Structures are given as C-alpha cells and as structure tokens.
PDB file of C-alpha atoms in Angstrom:
ATOM      1  CA  UNK A   1     -17.022  24.065  -5.757  1.00 85.00           C
ATOM      2  CA  UNK A   2     -20.594  23.175  -4.728  1.00 92.00           C
ATOM      3  CA  UNK A   3     -19.615  20.317  -2.218  1.00 95.00           C
ATOM      4  CA  UNK A   4     -22.256  18.484  -0.496  1.00 96.00           C
ATOM      5  CA  UNK A   5     -21.831  19.083   3.511  1.00 94.00           C
ATOM      6  CA  UNK A   6     -23.006  17.080   6.425  1.00 96.00           C
ATOM      7  CA  UNK A   7     -25.868  18.320   8.725  1.00 96.00           C
ATOM      8  CA  UNK A   8     -24.835  20.342  11.712  1.00 95.00           C
ATOM      9  CA  UNK A   9     -23.656  18.362  14.454  1.00 94.00           C
ATOM     10  CA  UNK A  10     -22.306  15.720  11.650  1.00 96.00           C
ATOM     11  CA  UNK A  11     -18.853  15.157  11.009  1.00 94.00           C
ATOM     12  CA  UNK A  12     -17.416  14.799   7.629  1.00 95.00           C
ATOM     13  CA  UNK A  13     -14.628  11.957   7.615  1.00 94.00           C
ATOM     14  CA  UNK A  14     -13.356  11.421   3.977  1.00 93.00           C
ATOM     15  CA  UNK A  15     -14.291  11.668   0.548  1.00 93.00           C
ATOM     16  CA  UNK A  16     -12.967   9.456  -2.242  1.00 90.00           C
ATOM     17  CA  UNK A  17     -14.107   8.171  -6.028  1.00 92.00           C
ATOM     18  CA  UNK A  18     -16.268   5.116  -6.050  1.00 93.00           C
ATOM     19  CA  UNK A  19     -18.276   2.987  -8.499  1.00 93.00           C
ATOM     20  CA  UNK A  20     -19.286  -0.716  -9.225  1.00 96.00           C
ATOM     21  CA  UNK A  21     -16.151  -3.104  -9.782  1.00 94.00           C
ATOM     22  CA  UNK A  22     -14.969  -4.439 -12.896  1.00 94.00           C
ATOM     23  CA  UNK A  23     -14.125  -8.388 -13.356  1.00 93.00           C
ATOM     24  CA  UNK A  24     -10.295  -9.122 -13.722  1.00 90.00           C
ATOM     25  CA  UNK A  25     -10.226 -13.048 -14.291  1.00 93.00           C
ATOM     26  CA  UNK A  26     -10.359 -13.757 -17.974  1.00 93.00           C
ATOM     27  CA  UNK A  27     -13.731 -15.224 -18.435  1.00 95.00           C
ATOM     28  CA  UNK A  28     -15.327 -12.062 -16.793  1.00 95.00           C
ATOM     29  CA  UNK A  29     -12.549  -9.319 -17.715  1.00 94.00           C
ATOM     30  CA  UNK A  30     -14.366  -5.905 -18.104  1.00 94.00           C
ATOM     31  CA  UNK A  31     -17.838  -7.162 -17.205  1.00 95.00           C
ATOM     32  CA  UNK A  32     -20.091  -6.771 -14.284  1.00 97.00           C
ATOM     33  CA  UNK A  33     -23.618  -8.182 -13.673  1.00 98.00           C
ATOM     34  CA  UNK A  34     -26.489  -7.361 -11.345  1.00 98.00           C
ATOM     35  CA  UNK A  35     -27.941 -10.537  -9.444  1.00 98.00           C
ATOM     36  CA  UNK A  36     -30.940 -11.568  -7.481  1.00 98.00           C
ATOM     37  CA  UNK A  37     -30.400 -14.272  -4.880  1.00 97.00           C
ATOM     38  CA  UNK A  38     -31.254 -17.116  -7.697  1.00 97.00           C
ATOM     39  CA  UNK A  39     -28.482 -15.414  -9.696  1.00 97.00           C
ATOM     40  CA  UNK A  40     -30.705 -14.310 -12.456  1.00 97.00           C
ATOM     41  CA  UNK A  41     -29.884 -10.846 -14.034  1.00 96.00           C
ATOM     42  CA  UNK A  42     -32.002  -8.024 -12.637  1.00 97.00           C
ATOM     43  CA  UNK A  43     -30.316  -4.906 -14.275  1.00 95.00           C
ATOM     44  CA  UNK A  44     -33.865  -4.441 -16.300  1.00 94.00           C
ATOM     45  CA  UNK A  45     -35.570  -4.482 -12.837  1.00 96.00           C
ATOM     46  CA  UNK A  46     -33.851  -1.666 -11.336  1.00 97.00           C
ATOM     47  CA  UNK A  47     -36.122   1.323 -10.870  1.00 95.00           C
ATOM     48  CA  UNK A  48     -35.090   4.256 -12.924  1.00 95.00           C
ATOM     49  CA  UNK A  49     -32.228   2.601 -14.188  1.00 97.00           C
ATOM     50  CA  UNK A  50     -31.224   3.337 -18.315  1.00 96.00           C
ATOM     51  CA  UNK A  51     -30.633   0.490 -20.250  1.00 94.00           C
ATOM     52  CA  UNK A  52     -27.158  -0.773 -19.959  1.00 93.00           C
ATOM     53  CA  UNK A  53     -24.664  -3.053 -21.745  1.00 93.00           C
ATOM     54  CA  UNK A  54     -25.585  -6.999 -21.318  1.00 92.00           C
ATOM     55  CA  UNK A  55     -22.672  -9.152 -21.197  1.00 94.00           C
ATOM     56  CA  UNK A  56     -21.772 -12.786 -21.771  1.00 93.00           C
ATOM     57  CA  UNK A  57     -18.890 -14.495 -19.913  1.00 91.00           C
ATOM     58  CA  UNK A  58     -16.324 -16.228 -22.194  1.00 86.00           C
ATOM     59  CA  UNK A  59     -15.754 -20.033 -21.707  1.00 78.00           C
ATOM     60  CA  UNK A  60     -12.618 -21.183 -20.475  1.00 62.00           C
ATOM     61  CA  UNK A  61     -10.834 -22.108 -23.500  1.00 53.00           C
ATOM     62  CA  UNK A  62     -12.267 -19.087 -25.611  1.00 47.00           C
ATOM     63  CA  UNK A  63      -9.592 -16.266 -26.671  1.00 38.00           C
ATOM     64  CA  UNK A  64     -12.105 -13.670 -26.732  1.00 36.00           C
ATOM     65  CA  UNK A  65     -11.631 -11.242 -23.501  1.00 36.00           C
ATOM     66  CA  UNK A  66     -15.307 -10.335 -23.430  1.00 35.00           C
ATOM     67  CA  UNK A  67     -18.462 -10.447 -25.694  1.00 33.00           C
ATOM     68  CA  UNK A  68     -20.836  -7.390 -25.722  1.00 35.00           C
ATOM     69  CA  UNK A  69     -24.596  -8.206 -26.474  1.00 33.00           C
ATOM     70  CA  UNK A  70     -26.014  -4.986 -26.578  1.00 31.00           C
ATOM     71  CA  UNK A  71     -25.116  -1.472 -25.566  1.00 32.00           C
ATOM     72  CA  UNK A  72     -21.751   0.252 -24.924  1.00 30.00           C
ATOM     73  CA  UNK A  73     -18.967  -1.205 -22.529  1.00 33.00           C
ATOM     74  CA  UNK A  74     -16.598   0.729 -20.337  1.00 33.00           C
ATOM     75  CA  UNK A  75     -14.604  -1.800 -18.788  1.00 35.00           C
ATOM     76  CA  UNK A  76     -12.529  -0.101 -16.231  1.00 33.00           C
ATOM     77  CA  UNK A  77     -10.252  -1.932 -13.522  1.00 35.00           C
ATOM     78  CA  UNK A  78     -10.493   0.130 -10.237  1.00 32.00           C
ATOM     79  CA  UNK A  79      -9.583   0.046  -6.872  1.00 32.00           C
ATOM     80  CA  UNK A  80     -11.109   0.324  -3.023  1.00 31.00           C
ATOM     81  CA  UNK A  81      -9.768  -0.865   0.131  1.00 32.00           C
ATOM     82  CA  UNK A  82     -12.682  -0.937   2.801  1.00 31.00           C
ATOM     83  CA  UNK A  83     -14.653   0.157   5.571  1.00 31.00           C
ATOM     84  CA  UNK A  84     -16.125   0.637   8.776  1.00 31.00           C
ATOM     85  CA  UNK A  85     -16.630  -0.274  12.744  1.00 31.00           C
ATOM     86  CA  UNK A  86     -19.318   2.231  13.008  1.00 31.00           C
ATOM     87  CA  UNK A  87     -22.057   3.233  15.652  1.00 34.00           C
ATOM     88  CA  UNK A  88     -24.236   0.317  15.903  1.00 35.00           C
ATOM     89  CA  UNK A  89     -22.527  -1.517  12.803  1.00 39.00           C
ATOM     90  CA  UNK A  90     -20.604  -5.057  12.954  1.00 38.00           C
ATOM     91  CA  UNK A  91     -17.988  -4.436  10.421  1.00 42.00           C
ATOM     92  CA  UNK A  92     -15.500  -7.285   9.551  1.00 45.00           C
ATOM     93  CA  UNK A  93     -12.286  -6.853   7.433  1.00 44.00           C
ATOM     94  CA  UNK A  94      -8.913  -5.679   8.294  1.00 41.00           C
ATOM     95  CA  UNK A  95      -7.492  -2.417   7.207  1.00 42.00           C
ATOM     96  CA  UNK A  96      -3.850  -4.009   6.071  1.00 44.00           C
ATOM     97  CA  UNK A  97      -3.050  -2.867   2.389  1.00 46.00           C
ATOM     98  CA  UNK A  98      -3.150  -5.697  -0.160  1.00 52.00           C
ATOM     99  CA  UNK A  99      -1.467  -6.266  -3.370  1.00 61.00           C
ATOM    100  CA  UNK A 100      -4.017  -8.800  -4.597  1.00 73.00           C
ATOM    101  CA  UNK A 101      -3.762 -12.632  -5.133  1.00 80.00           C
ATOM    102  CA  UNK A 102      -4.360 -15.137  -8.002  1.00 82.00           C
ATOM    103  CA  UNK A 103      -6.522 -17.295  -5.679  1.00 84.00           C
ATOM    104  CA  UNK A 104     -10.265 -16.122  -5.895  1.00 87.00           C
ATOM    105  CA  UNK A 105     -12.146 -15.695  -2.675  1.00 83.00           C
ATOM    106  CA  UNK A 106     -15.230 -17.044  -4.346  1.00 87.00           C
ATOM    107  CA  UNK A 107     -14.760 -18.568  -7.843  1.00 91.00           C
ATOM    108  CA  UNK A 108     -18.555 -18.391  -8.459  1.00 94.00           C
ATOM    109  CA  UNK A 109     -18.507 -14.530  -8.041  1.00 94.00           C
ATOM    110  CA  UNK A 110     -15.078 -13.752  -9.453  1.00 93.00           C
ATOM    111  CA  UNK A 111     -14.284 -16.186 -12.035  1.00 94.00           C
ATOM    112  CA  UNK A 112     -17.735 -17.789 -13.691  1.00 94.00           C
ATOM    113  CA  UNK A 113     -19.602 -14.620 -12.844  1.00 96.00           C
ATOM    114  CA  UNK A 114     -19.099 -11.278 -11.549  1.00 96.00           C
ATOM    115  CA  UNK A 115     -22.010  -9.847  -9.561  1.00 98.00           C
ATOM    116  CA  UNK A 116     -21.446  -6.398  -8.366  1.00 97.00           C
ATOM    117  CA  UNK A 117     -25.129  -6.335  -6.874  1.00 98.00           C
ATOM    118  CA  UNK A 118     -26.824  -9.429  -5.296  1.00 98.00           C
ATOM    119  CA  UNK A 119     -30.288  -8.558  -4.049  1.00 98.00           C
ATOM    120  CA  UNK A 120     -33.591  -9.911  -3.722  1.00 98.00           C
ATOM    121  CA  UNK A 121     -36.617  -7.577  -4.397  1.00 97.00           C
ATOM    122  CA  UNK A 122     -37.192  -4.772  -2.003  1.00 97.00           C
ATOM    123  CA  UNK A 123     -33.733  -4.767  -0.599  1.00 98.00           C
ATOM    124  CA  UNK A 124     -31.043  -1.982   0.077  1.00 98.00           C
ATOM    125  CA  UNK A 125     -28.824  -3.002  -2.777  1.00 98.00           C
ATOM    126  CA  UNK A 126     -31.510  -2.315  -5.155  1.00 98.00           C
ATOM    127  CA  UNK A 127     -31.668   1.568  -4.524  1.00 98.00           C
ATOM    128  CA  UNK A 128     -28.031   2.089  -5.303  1.00 98.00           C
ATOM    129  CA  UNK A 129     -27.728   4.902  -7.865  1.00 98.00           C
ATOM    130  CA  UNK A 130     -27.060   3.739 -11.556  1.00 98.00           C
ATOM    131  CA  UNK A 131     -24.284   6.453 -12.000  1.00 97.00           C
ATOM    132  CA  UNK A 132     -22.219   4.105 -10.122  1.00 97.00           C
ATOM    133  CA  UNK A 133     -22.233   1.679 -13.134  1.00 97.00           C
ATOM    134  CA  UNK A 134     -19.213   2.549 -15.407  1.00 94.00           C
ATOM    135  CA  UNK A 135     -21.235   0.564 -18.204  1.00 95.00           C
ATOM    136  CA  UNK A 136     -23.956   3.425 -17.837  1.00 95.00           C
ATOM    137  CA  UNK A 137     -22.098   6.696 -16.903  1.00 92.00           C
ATOM    138  CA  UNK A 138     -18.709   7.105 -18.245  1.00 86.00           C
ATOM    139  CA  UNK A 139     -15.888   8.335 -15.879  1.00 82.00           C
ATOM    140  CA  UNK A 140     -15.031  10.587 -18.502  1.00 85.00           C
ATOM    141  CA  UNK A 141     -17.778  12.844 -18.415  1.00 90.00           C
ATOM    142  CA  UNK A 142     -19.231  11.960 -14.815  1.00 94.00           C
ATOM    143  CA  UNK A 143     -17.826  10.967 -11.754  1.00 94.00           C
ATOM    144  CA  UNK A 144     -19.267   9.437  -8.286  1.00 96.00           C
ATOM    145  CA  UNK A 145     -17.632   9.844  -4.782  1.00 96.00           C
ATOM    146  CA  UNK A 146     -18.247   8.314  -1.711  1.00 95.00           C
ATOM    147  CA  UNK A 147     -18.581  10.574   1.360  1.00 97.00           C
ATOM    148  CA  UNK A 148     -18.039   9.318   4.851  1.00 95.00           C
ATOM    149  CA  UNK A 149     -19.477  10.849   7.943  1.00 96.00           C
ATOM    150  CA  UNK A 150     -19.519   9.731  11.526  1.00 95.00           C
ATOM    151  CA  UNK A 151     -23.560   8.815  10.851  1.00 95.00           C
ATOM    152  CA  UNK A 152     -23.741   7.967   7.138  1.00 96.00           C
ATOM    153  CA  UNK A 153     -22.358   6.770   3.806  1.00 96.00           C
ATOM    154  CA  UNK A 154     -23.393   9.136   0.833  1.00 98.00           C
ATOM    155  CA  UNK A 155     -22.857   8.790  -2.625  1.00 98.00           C
ATOM    156  CA  UNK A 156     -22.630  11.857  -4.691  1.00 98.00           C
ATOM    157  CA  UNK A 157     -22.072  12.646  -8.310  1.00 97.00           C
ATOM    158  CA  UNK A 158     -21.120  15.591 -10.764  1.00 96.00           C
ATOM    159  CA  UNK A 159     -20.151  16.210 -14.327  1.00 94.00           C
ATOM    160  CA  UNK A 160     -16.552  16.014 -14.989  1.00 91.00           C
ATOM    161  CA  UNK A 161     -14.598  18.237 -17.299  1.00 84.00           C
ATOM    162  CA  UNK A 162     -10.910  17.206 -17.611  1.00 80.00           C
ATOM    163  CA  UNK A 163      -8.677  19.925 -16.387  1.00 74.00           C
ATOM    164  CA  UNK A 164     -11.463  21.567 -14.509  1.00 71.00           C
ATOM    165  CA  UNK A 165     -10.778  19.877 -11.150  1.00 68.00           C
ATOM    166  CA  UNK A 166     -11.907  22.816  -8.678  1.00 70.00           C
ATOM    167  CA  UNK A 167     -15.093  22.751 -10.452  1.00 84.00           C
ATOM    168  CA  UNK A 168     -17.297  20.310  -8.685  1.00 92.00           C
ATOM    169  CA  UNK A 169     -21.216  20.845  -8.402  1.00 94.00           C
ATOM    170  CA  UNK A 170     -22.399  17.698  -6.391  1.00 96.00           C
ATOM    171  CA  UNK A 171     -25.650  16.260  -7.245  1.00 96.00           C
ATOM    172  CA  UNK A 172     -27.154  14.148  -4.105  1.00 98.00           C
ATOM    173  CA  UNK A 173     -27.268  10.366  -5.419  1.00 98.00           C
ATOM    174  CA  UNK A 174     -28.023   8.240  -2.285  1.00 98.00           C
ATOM    175  CA  UNK A 175     -27.280   7.502   1.365  1.00 98.00           C
ATOM    176  CA  UNK A 176     -27.547   4.708   4.025  1.00 96.00           C
ATOM    177  CA  UNK A 177     -27.017   5.161   7.785  1.00 96.00           C
ATOM    178  CA  UNK A 178     -23.859   3.458   9.094  1.00 93.00           C
ATOM    179  CA  UNK A 179     -26.148   1.134  11.203  1.00 92.00           C
ATOM    180  CA  UNK A 180     -27.650  -0.190   7.831  1.00 95.00           C
ATOM    181  CA  UNK A 181     -24.136  -1.674   6.948  1.00 92.00           C
ATOM    182  CA  UNK A 182     -23.660  -5.242   8.241  1.00 91.00           C
ATOM    183  CA  UNK A 183     -20.268  -5.991   7.085  1.00 88.00           C
ATOM    184  CA  UNK A 184     -17.408  -4.306   4.669  1.00 87.00           C
ATOM    185  CA  UNK A 185     -15.015  -7.166   3.407  1.00 85.00           C
ATOM    186  CA  UNK A 186     -11.722  -6.630   1.436  1.00 80.00           C
ATOM    187  CA  UNK A 187     -11.737  -8.758  -1.803  1.00 83.00           C
ATOM    188  CA  UNK A 188      -8.171  -9.631  -2.438  1.00 79.00           C
ATOM    189  CA  UNK A 189      -8.408 -11.306  -6.069  1.00 82.00           C
ATOM    190  CA  UNK A 190      -6.328 -10.143  -8.716  1.00 80.00           C
ATOM    191  CA  UNK A 191      -5.889  -6.408  -8.091  1.00 76.00           C
ATOM    192  CA  UNK A 192      -6.761  -6.642  -4.619  1.00 71.00           C
ATOM    193  CA  UNK A 193      -8.597  -3.523  -4.904  1.00 78.00           C
ATOM    194  CA  UNK A 194     -12.400  -4.366  -4.282  1.00 85.00           C
ATOM    195  CA  UNK A 195     -14.637  -4.250  -1.393  1.00 86.00           C
ATOM    196  CA  UNK A 196     -17.900  -5.972  -0.745  1.00 91.00           C
ATOM    197  CA  UNK A 197     -20.403  -4.142   1.386  1.00 93.00           C
ATOM    198  CA  UNK A 198     -23.237  -6.320   2.879  1.00 94.00           C
ATOM    199  CA  UNK A 199     -26.210  -4.403   4.203  1.00 96.00           C
ATOM    200  CA  UNK A 200     -28.282  -5.436   6.971  1.00 96.00           C
ATOM    201  CA  UNK A 201     -31.088  -7.102   4.927  1.00 97.00           C
ATOM    202  CA  UNK A 202     -28.519  -9.353   3.380  1.00 97.00           C
ATOM    203  CA  UNK A 203     -28.049  -7.699   0.025  1.00 98.00           C
ATOM    204  CA  UNK A 204     -24.917  -6.523  -0.850  1.00 98.00           C
ATOM    205  CA  UNK A 205     -22.656  -4.856  -3.597  1.00 96.00           C
ATOM    206  CA  UNK A 206     -19.105  -4.855  -4.920  1.00 95.00           C
ATOM    207  CA  UNK A 207     -17.579  -1.347  -5.437  1.00 93.00           C
ATOM    208  CA  UNK A 208     -14.082  -0.112  -6.105  1.00 90.00           C
ATOM    209  CA  UNK A 209     -12.102   2.948  -5.901  1.00 84.00           C
ATOM    210  CA  UNK A 210      -9.294   4.182  -8.469  1.00 79.00           C
ATOM    211  CA  UNK A 211      -6.473   5.172  -6.104  1.00 71.00           C
ATOM    212  CA  UNK A 212      -4.513   3.643  -3.371  1.00 68.00           C
ATOM    213  CA  UNK A 213      -5.109   6.630  -1.178  1.00 70.00           C
ATOM    214  CA  UNK A 214      -8.983   6.295  -1.510  1.00 70.00           C
ATOM    215  CA  UNK A 215      -8.706   2.564  -0.463  1.00 68.00           C
ATOM    216  CA  UNK A 216      -6.596   3.647   2.621  1.00 71.00           C
ATOM    217  CA  UNK A 217      -9.083   6.431   3.570  1.00 74.00           C
ATOM    218  CA  UNK A 218     -12.216   3.959   3.150  1.00 73.00           C
ATOM    219  CA  UNK A 219     -10.477   1.415   5.229  1.00 69.00           C
ATOM    220  CA  UNK A 220      -9.610   3.853   8.073  1.00 75.00           C
ATOM    221  CA  UNK A 221     -13.121   5.116   8.407  1.00 85.00           C
ATOM    222  CA  UNK A 222     -15.203   2.136   7.466  1.00 81.00           C
ATOM    223  CA  UNK A 223     -13.266  -0.687   9.036  1.00 78.00           C
ATOM    224  CA  UNK A 224     -11.312   0.916  11.941  1.00 79.00           C
ATOM    225  CA  UNK A 225     -13.244   2.238  14.979  1.00 85.00           C
ATOM    226  CA  UNK A 226     -14.041   5.832  15.273  1.00 89.00           C
ATOM    227  CA  UNK A 227     -12.204   6.004  18.427  1.00 91.00           C
ATOM    228  CA  UNK A 228     -10.840   9.566  18.007  1.00 95.00           C
ATOM    229  CA  UNK A 229      -9.147  11.238  21.255  1.00 96.00           C
ATOM    230  CA  UNK A 230     -10.891  14.398  22.248  1.00 96.00           C
ATOM    231  CA  UNK A 231      -8.340  17.284  21.983  1.00 97.00           C
ATOM    232  CA  UNK A 232      -8.783  18.011  25.652  1.00 97.00           C
ATOM    233  CA  UNK A 233      -7.493  14.607  26.589  1.00 97.00           C
ATOM    234  CA  UNK A 234      -3.985  15.078  24.776  1.00 97.00           C
ATOM    235  CA  UNK A 235      -1.338  16.650  26.464  1.00 97.00           C
ATOM    236  CA  UNK A 236      -0.899  20.511  25.982  1.00 97.00           C
ATOM    237  CA  UNK A 237       2.207  19.520  23.614  1.00 97.00           C
ATOM    238  CA  UNK A 238       0.162  16.879  21.773  1.00 97.00           C
ATOM    239  CA  UNK A 239      -2.601  19.055  21.299  1.00 97.00           C
ATOM    240  CA  UNK A 240      -0.238  22.099  20.075  1.00 97.00           C
ATOM    241  CA  UNK A 241       1.149  19.848  17.583  1.00 97.00           C
ATOM    242  CA  UNK A 242      -2.157  18.534  16.358  1.00 97.00           C
ATOM    243  CA  UNK A 243      -3.748  22.160  16.342  1.00 97.00           C
ATOM    244  CA  UNK A 244      -0.523  23.810  14.527  1.00 96.00           C
ATOM    245  CA  UNK A 245      -1.009  20.956  11.919  1.00 96.00           C
ATOM    246  CA  UNK A 246      -4.638  21.746  11.216  1.00 96.00           C
ATOM    247  CA  UNK A 247      -3.543  25.342  11.001  1.00 95.00           C
ATOM    248  CA  UNK A 248      -0.985  24.832   8.381  1.00 95.00           C
ATOM    249  CA  UNK A 249      -3.594  23.378   5.989  1.00 94.00           C
ATOM    250  CA  UNK A 250      -6.610  25.149   4.283  1.00 93.00           C
ATOM    251  CA  UNK A 251      -8.468  27.921   5.656  1.00 94.00           C
ATOM    252  CA  UNK A 252     -11.660  25.598   5.925  1.00 94.00           C
ATOM    253  CA  UNK A 253      -9.668  22.745   7.759  1.00 95.00           C
ATOM    254  CA  UNK A 254     -12.001  21.052  10.343  1.00 94.00           C
ATOM    255  CA  UNK A 255     -10.920  20.154  14.144  1.00 95.00           C
ATOM    256  CA  UNK A 256      -8.128  17.461  13.665  1.00 96.00           C
ATOM    257  CA  UNK A 257      -9.018  13.886  14.093  1.00 95.00           C
ATOM    258  CA  UNK A 258      -6.305  12.188  16.421  1.00 96.00           C
ATOM    259  CA  UNK A 259      -5.988   8.481  17.431  1.00 93.00           C
ATOM    260  CA  UNK A 260      -3.371   6.276  18.932  1.00 93.00           C
ATOM    261  CA  UNK A 261      -1.913   3.683  16.429  1.00 87.00           C
ATOM    262  CA  UNK A 262      -0.951   0.210  17.626  1.00 83.00           C
ATOM    263  CA  UNK A 263       2.768   1.443  16.555  1.00 82.00           C
ATOM    264  CA  UNK A 264       2.474   3.580  19.494  1.00 86.00           C
ATOM    265  CA  UNK A 265       2.392   6.712  17.699  1.00 93.00           C
ATOM    266  CA  UNK A 266      -0.679   9.021  17.200  1.00 95.00           C
ATOM    267  CA  UNK A 267      -2.047   9.836  13.825  1.00 94.00           C
ATOM    268  CA  UNK A 268      -3.461  13.252  13.135  1.00 95.00           C
ATOM    269  CA  UNK A 269      -5.591  13.908  10.146  1.00 93.00           C
ATOM    270  CA  UNK A 270      -7.362  17.321   9.034  1.00 95.00           C
ATOM    271  CA  UNK A 271     -10.516  17.356   6.554  1.00 94.00           C
ATOM    272  CA  UNK A 272     -10.444  20.545   4.382  1.00 94.00           C
ATOM    273  CA  UNK A 273     -13.432  20.443   2.106  1.00 93.00           C
ATOM    274  CA  UNK A 274     -11.613  22.970  -0.563  1.00 92.00           C
ATOM    275  CA  UNK A 275      -8.583  20.456  -1.193  1.00 93.00           C
ATOM    276  CA  UNK A 276     -11.145  18.175  -2.708  1.00 92.00           C
ATOM    277  CA  UNK A 277     -10.497  17.132  -6.225  1.00 90.00           C
ATOM    278  CA  UNK A 278     -12.523  15.497  -8.852  1.00 91.00           C
ATOM    279  CA  UNK A 279      -9.954  12.778  -9.891  1.00 88.00           C
ATOM    280  CA  UNK A 280      -8.813  11.855  -6.136  1.00 88.00           C
ATOM    281  CA  UNK A 281     -11.608  12.861  -3.650  1.00 90.00           C
ATOM    282  CA  UNK A 282     -10.273  14.437  -0.633  1.00 90.00           C
ATOM    283  CA  UNK A 283      -6.379  14.275  -0.299  1.00 87.00           C
ATOM    284  CA  UNK A 284      -6.101  12.918   3.213  1.00 82.00           C
ATOM    285  CA  UNK A 285      -4.006  15.599   5.151  1.00 90.00           C
ATOM    286  CA  UNK A 286      -2.263  13.703   7.892  1.00 91.00           C
ATOM    287  CA  UNK A 287       0.773  13.637   9.807  1.00 94.00           C
ATOM    288  CA  UNK A 288       2.077  11.506  12.955  1.00 95.00           C
ATOM    289  CA  UNK A 289       3.313  12.612  16.153  1.00 96.00           C
ATOM    290  CA  UNK A 290       5.147  10.874  19.165  1.00 95.00           C
ATOM    291  CA  UNK A 291       4.237  10.747  22.889  1.00 95.00           C
ATOM    292  CA  UNK A 292       5.772  13.953  23.358  1.00 96.00           C
ATOM    293  CA  UNK A 293       3.875  15.744  20.783  1.00 96.00           C
ATOM    294  CA  UNK A 294       6.983  15.900  18.472  1.00 96.00           C
ATOM    295  CA  UNK A 295       6.061  15.504  14.885  1.00 94.00           C
ATOM    296  CA  UNK A 296       7.707  12.490  13.207  1.00 91.00           C
ATOM    297  CA  UNK A 297       9.757  13.441  10.270  1.00 82.00           C
ATOM    298  CA  UNK A 298       8.120  11.783   6.952  1.00 65.00           C
ATOM    299  CA  UNK A 299      11.426  10.207   6.146  1.00 59.00           C
ATOM    300  CA  UNK A 300      10.482   8.037   9.212  1.00 53.00           C
ATOM    301  CA  UNK A 301       6.901   7.180   8.332  1.00 50.00           C
ATOM    302  CA  UNK A 302       5.797   3.484   7.658  1.00 51.00           C
ATOM    303  CA  UNK A 303       3.018   2.849   5.619  1.00 47.00           C
ATOM    304  CA  UNK A 304       1.483   0.611   8.589  1.00 48.00           C
ATOM    305  CA  UNK A 305       1.203   3.903  10.610  1.00 47.00           C
ATOM    306  CA  UNK A 306      -1.095   5.041   8.813  1.00 48.00           C
ATOM    307  CA  UNK A 307      -2.809   1.645   7.954  1.00 47.00           C
ATOM    308  CA  UNK A 308      -3.200   0.293  11.299  1.00 42.00           C
TER     309      UNK A 308
END
C-alpha cells in the first residue's frame, strides 16, 4: 500500500470512506445538488469539475422516484456520524449514534431540495474535490477516504479494484486545517447517517460515510475533544495495559490514545496504517480498561462506552 501519511510531529487519528451524501426523501431520492446562497445550481462553475448528472426533483404527487436530465446517475445512500472539537475550532454536535428520524431537520434542504454544497463564489466548500461526487466518480472504480489528524482534515482517493483491498495507492485530493471548520452537525433525517460540515466562511457541505464504524470514528475525532491522557500520567498498571494492547496489533501500530469516558472507564485506541482497507478505511483498534488497568471483557462492553 502507498498510503498518505501526516507530517513529522503530526498525529494520524483515523481514516474512513467519505463522499457527498444522497437524498433519501421521495422527491429527492438518489439525488444531490450544488448550490450558491441563492439556491442556484453551481456545478458548472466549479473549477476543474467534469460534467455530471443534472437532476430534477419529482413533485410530491409523482410516482417517479427521480428524473435524470443528463449524464449518468449513481445514487448511493451512505453514512456518516460526525466530527470535532479541535484546536481553535468551535465544533457543535453530539457523539451519540442515531438511527434516523422521519422528521427533517430542514425540509427545504432535505425534502424539497438536497444541496450537498452551499457556497458563495470564492468560498471553501467550492474547493472540495469532484471525486467525492458519486455521480461523477463511481465507488465501483474509485474510492475517497477522509483522513483526520490532530491538525487537519484530508481527502484522498484511489483506484478501486474489487478483491484487491490491500492495494491502495493514494492520490492527495484536498485538505483543510481544523481551525477552518466552524461546526460539524449530525443530520438525523431518514438514515441518520449524514453530516453537515460548516466552514469558517459560512459555506458548507453534506457528506456521508458507508459504515456505522466510520461514523463513530469521525464522531470521535471531529466532535469529541482531543483530550487524550499522556501515557506518563497513567498509573503503571493502566499504562502497561494500553501498551500491551498496542503491541498486540500490527507492527506499525502507533502509540495508543487513551481517554476517560463519562462511564468512568478508559478507552484505548490504536492506529496501525497497515490495517487500512479500501472498503472500510482504518478498522479502529480499540479496547476498554477500568481504573485498575484491567481490560474489560468484550462481553461487558456497552456502545456508549465508545461513543461518548
């Protein structure tokens, strides 16, 4: 594998598949739009973007699920939890997993229209790479991943060959410092899998990740504070448990991240780049221990111990 790696002194936190979201309500099912702040279509204004499909939302009484005006459509319903309390950032949201709701957060943006980019000229959202668009870059041939570090959010892409999960050769596509992200908001409508990222200039995008594990990792590192406990501040027993867990993972496992959960237990997580897979990104190697440094058996795990 030829994976993108952070700079010296920068900490890799997680990696997960990501792309522009897809409408789920009947009038916009399988569709997405790129809008300016007047709700005009801007996809033909986006620099370097190839031509893509143009969609027409169906009327409330129509039985047609979607109308494709031009181009090919690849409608994929996807998933993402969310992200981030960061250095200099002001990230709003919750790390609680959500099953979705039939009540839209914003009917104008989720039922009558489905913008996945909202951007005035010259704003950050307009710089996002076209490869994130399932209508322009089929996941059957190309994948895009979000890579989160303690300094930035990075988007990479690579050619995907089914059955060749370990042969990832990253193309660097885009990056933004964490300080340029204003808020990250869970969108709970329908699948409850999308996330809206609002940038410091007011532009925003709506993204999705295809796995619940990916949502949880994005949530963990883009909403939760990065208040990891330095290993030297752990008790000897706690530190031994954390380091033993890390040593049992892949040979390239990083120093373990440890933080105390509201439940009172400690979460241990390890990043090992060699375990990255094209379909699921980094698997999230984690465990729990108690105050005494005793690893908590998996049968005693509770989802909230990892999500809060």
